[in-house]
Amino acid sequence: MEIATLAVLFVVAALIWNIWADLQAAERATVVAKRTCEQAGVIWLDQNVQRVRKRPARNADGRLSWRRDFDFEFSTSGEERQLGRVSLLGSSVIGVVGPAPAPTVYVGR
């Protein structure tokens, strides 16, 4: 095989891997956003997340990875929309900004 053919195959493989990794990260962010809304007792609007930012970042070990930020919308009453965000570094969740968990209320005797 020629060098040019190998280079093209390498670029195509890298693009396919990147698309697959983006889809996996979006699925992970969707699960986190849904669970966050359920725990807070709010309505998760549109049942999806949107990637708003992707950039290289270093993880705790100093290795280079992709940081992806996903936005989602939620509502406490169904009339207003509020914005939440899930941040992933690689496949690890590094932050969630959104609804606070519902407080536990003690109704005992």
PDB file of C-alpha atoms in Angstrom:
ATOM      1  CA  MET A   1       0.000   0.000   0.000  1.00  0.00           C
ATOM      2  CA  GLU A   2       1.087   3.503  -0.634  1.00  0.00           C
ATOM      3  CA  ILE A   3       1.694   6.007   2.145  1.00  0.00           C
ATOM      4  CA  ALA A   4      -1.123   8.235   0.876  1.00  0.00           C
ATOM      5  CA  THR A   5      -3.614   5.361   1.055  1.00  0.00           C
ATOM      6  CA  LEU A   6      -2.546   4.544   4.603  1.00  0.00           C
ATOM      7  CA  ALA A   7      -2.850   8.191   5.599  1.00  0.00           C
ATOM      8  CA  VAL A   8      -6.371   8.393   4.180  1.00  0.00           C
ATOM      9  CA  LEU A   9      -7.372   5.193   5.995  1.00  0.00           C
ATOM     10  CA  PHE A  10      -5.924   6.543   9.237  1.00  0.00           C
ATOM     11  CA  VAL A  11      -7.841   9.837   8.908  1.00  0.00           C
ATOM     12  CA  VAL A  12     -11.099   8.024   8.127  1.00  0.00           C
ATOM     13  CA  ALA A  13     -10.617   5.696  11.116  1.00  0.00           C
ATOM     14  CA  ALA A  14      -9.889   8.672  13.389  1.00  0.00           C
ATOM     15  CA  LEU A  15     -13.042  10.459  12.208  1.00  0.00           C
ATOM     16  CA  ILE A  16     -15.193   7.389  12.765  1.00  0.00           C
ATOM     17  CA  TRP A  17     -13.727   6.895  16.252  1.00  0.00           C
ATOM     18  CA  ASN A  18     -14.354  10.580  17.064  1.00  0.00           C
ATOM     19  CA  ILE A  19     -18.004  10.374  15.972  1.00  0.00           C
ATOM     20  CA  TRP A  20     -18.494   7.172  17.984  1.00  0.00           C
ATOM     21  CA  ALA A  21     -16.920   8.761  21.095  1.00  0.00           C
ATOM     22  CA  ASP A  22     -19.153  11.837  20.704  1.00  0.00           C
ATOM     23  CA  LEU A  23     -22.254   9.629  20.538  1.00  0.00           C
ATOM     24  CA  GLN A  24     -21.179   7.684  23.630  1.00  0.00           C
ATOM     25  CA  ALA A  25     -20.584  10.936  25.534  1.00  0.00           C
ATOM     26  CA  ALA A  26     -24.010  12.261  24.499  1.00  0.00           C
ATOM     27  CA  GLU A  27     -25.658   9.063  25.760  1.00  0.00           C
ATOM     28  CA  ARG A  28     -23.807   9.367  29.078  1.00  0.00           C
ATOM     29  CA  ALA A  29     -24.814  13.043  29.423  1.00  0.00           C
ATOM     30  CA  THR A  30     -28.442  12.128  28.649  1.00  0.00           C
ATOM     31  CA  VAL A  31     -28.500   9.556  31.449  1.00  0.00           C
ATOM     32  CA  VAL A  32     -26.952  12.032  33.901  1.00  0.00           C
ATOM     33  CA  ALA A  33     -29.364  14.847  32.954  1.00  0.00           C
ATOM     34  CA  LYS A  34     -32.378  12.548  33.288  1.00  0.00           C
ATOM     35  CA  ARG A  35     -31.244  11.212  36.671  1.00  0.00           C
ATOM     36  CA  THR A  36     -30.485  14.729  37.939  1.00  0.00           C
ATOM     37  CA  CYS A  37     -33.969  15.938  37.013  1.00  0.00           C
ATOM     38  CA  GLU A  38     -35.625  12.867  38.542  1.00  0.00           C
ATOM     39  CA  GLN A  39     -33.717  13.289  41.813  1.00  0.00           C
ATOM     40  CA  ALA A  40     -34.628  16.983  41.963  1.00  0.00           C
ATOM     41  CA  GLY A  41     -38.295  16.327  41.188  1.00  0.00           C
ATOM     42  CA  VAL A  42     -38.370  18.659  38.182  1.00  0.00           C
ATOM     43  CA  ILE A  43     -39.566  18.198  34.598  1.00  0.00           C
ATOM     44  CA  TRP A  44     -36.817  17.345  32.107  1.00  0.00           C
ATOM     45  CA  LEU A  45     -37.849  19.248  28.985  1.00  0.00           C
ATOM     46  CA  ASP A  46     -37.330  17.865  25.460  1.00  0.00           C
ATOM     47  CA  GLN A  47     -35.673  14.700  26.875  1.00  0.00           C
ATOM     48  CA  ASN A  48     -32.356  15.439  25.179  1.00  0.00           C
ATOM     49  CA  VAL A  49     -29.004  17.163  25.588  1.00  0.00           C
ATOM     50  CA  GLN A  50     -27.126  19.391  23.159  1.00  0.00           C
ATOM     51  CA  ARG A  51     -23.352  19.504  22.944  1.00  0.00           C
ATOM     52  CA  VAL A  52     -22.348  23.136  23.223  1.00  0.00           C
ATOM     53  CA  ARG A  53     -18.603  22.861  23.598  1.00  0.00           C
ATOM     54  CA  LYS A  54     -15.798  20.397  22.917  1.00  0.00           C
ATOM     55  CA  ARG A  55     -12.190  21.094  23.709  1.00  0.00           C
ATOM     56  CA  PRO A  56      -9.024  19.260  24.729  1.00  0.00           C
ATOM     57  CA  ALA A  57      -8.265  19.132  28.464  1.00  0.00           C
ATOM     58  CA  ARG A  58      -6.045  17.190  30.836  1.00  0.00           C
ATOM     59  CA  ASN A  59      -7.466  14.642  33.246  1.00  0.00           C
ATOM     60  CA  ALA A  60      -6.272  14.025  36.816  1.00  0.00           C
ATOM     61  CA  ASP A  61      -3.400  11.870  35.520  1.00  0.00           C
ATOM     62  CA  GLY A  62      -2.253  14.627  33.177  1.00  0.00           C
ATOM     63  CA  ARG A  63      -3.324  12.781  30.042  1.00  0.00           C
ATOM     64  CA  LEU A  64      -4.929  14.705  27.212  1.00  0.00           C
ATOM     65  CA  SER A  65      -8.622  13.967  26.689  1.00  0.00           C
ATOM     66  CA  TRP A  66     -11.751  15.632  25.313  1.00  0.00           C
ATOM     67  CA  ARG A  67     -13.898  17.791  27.568  1.00  0.00           C
ATOM     68  CA  ARG A  68     -17.483  17.967  26.329  1.00  0.00           C
ATOM     69  CA  ASP A  69     -20.188  20.233  27.737  1.00  0.00           C
ATOM     70  CA  PHE A  70     -23.852  19.381  27.146  1.00  0.00           C
ATOM     71  CA  ASP A  71     -26.814  21.644  27.912  1.00  0.00           C
ATOM     72  CA  PHE A  72     -30.303  20.502  28.855  1.00  0.00           C
ATOM     73  CA  GLU A  73     -33.467  22.299  29.927  1.00  0.00           C
ATOM     74  CA  PHE A  74     -35.714  21.663  32.897  1.00  0.00           C
ATOM     75  CA  SER A  75     -38.720  23.248  34.546  1.00  0.00           C
ATOM     76  CA  THR A  76     -40.126  23.254  38.047  1.00  0.00           C
ATOM     77  CA  SER A  77     -43.677  24.120  37.009  1.00  0.00           C
ATOM     78  CA  GLY A  78     -43.793  23.432  33.276  1.00  0.00           C
ATOM     79  CA  GLU A  79     -44.205  27.124  32.434  1.00  0.00           C
ATOM     80  CA  GLU A  80     -40.618  28.376  32.520  1.00  0.00           C
ATOM     81  CA  ARG A  81     -37.408  26.907  31.096  1.00  0.00           C
ATOM     82  CA  GLN A  82     -34.159  26.751  33.014  1.00  0.00           C
ATOM     83  CA  LEU A  83     -30.782  25.702  31.688  1.00  0.00           C
ATOM     84  CA  GLY A  84     -28.621  22.922  33.082  1.00  0.00           C
ATOM     85  CA  ARG A  85     -25.225  21.622  32.003  1.00  0.00           C
ATOM     86  CA  VAL A  86     -23.400  18.298  32.194  1.00  0.00           C
ATOM     87  CA  SER A  87     -19.612  18.365  31.740  1.00  0.00           C
ATOM     88  CA  LEU A  88     -17.662  15.245  30.810  1.00  0.00           C
ATOM     89  CA  LEU A  89     -13.921  14.683  30.640  1.00  0.00           C
ATOM     90  CA  GLY A  90     -13.489  11.617  28.512  1.00  0.00           C
ATOM     91  CA  SER A  91     -16.305   9.419  29.787  1.00  0.00           C
ATOM     92  CA  SER A  92     -16.199  10.717  33.371  1.00  0.00           C
ATOM     93  CA  VAL A  93     -18.711  13.237  34.676  1.00  0.00           C
ATOM     94  CA  ILE A  94     -16.791  16.190  36.128  1.00  0.00           C
ATOM     95  CA  GLY A  95     -19.700  18.511  36.810  1.00  0.00           C
ATOM     96  CA  VAL A  96     -23.441  19.024  36.725  1.00  0.00           C
ATOM     97  CA  VAL A  97     -25.088  22.426  36.987  1.00  0.00           C
ATOM     98  CA  GLY A  98     -28.830  22.315  37.255  1.00  0.00           C
ATOM     99  CA  PRO A  99     -31.653  21.524  39.598  1.00  0.00           C
ATOM    100  CA  ALA A 100     -30.749  20.851  43.203  1.00  0.00           C
ATOM    101  CA  PRO A 101     -31.870  17.519  44.647  1.00  0.00           C
ATOM    102  CA  ALA A 102     -35.220  17.658  46.397  1.00  0.00           C
ATOM    103  CA  PRO A 103     -34.776  18.016  50.154  1.00  0.00           C
ATOM    104  CA  THR A 104     -35.633  15.091  52.382  1.00  0.00           C
ATOM    105  CA  VAL A 105     -38.451  15.995  54.698  1.00  0.00           C
ATOM    106  CA  TYR A 106     -38.883  14.099  57.947  1.00  0.00           C
ATOM    107  CA  VAL A 107     -42.524  13.516  58.744  1.00  0.00           C
ATOM    108  CA  GLY A 108     -42.170  11.197  61.682  1.00  0.00           C
ATOM    109  CA  ARG A 109     -43.537  11.033  65.178  1.00  0.00           C
TER     110      ARG A 109
END
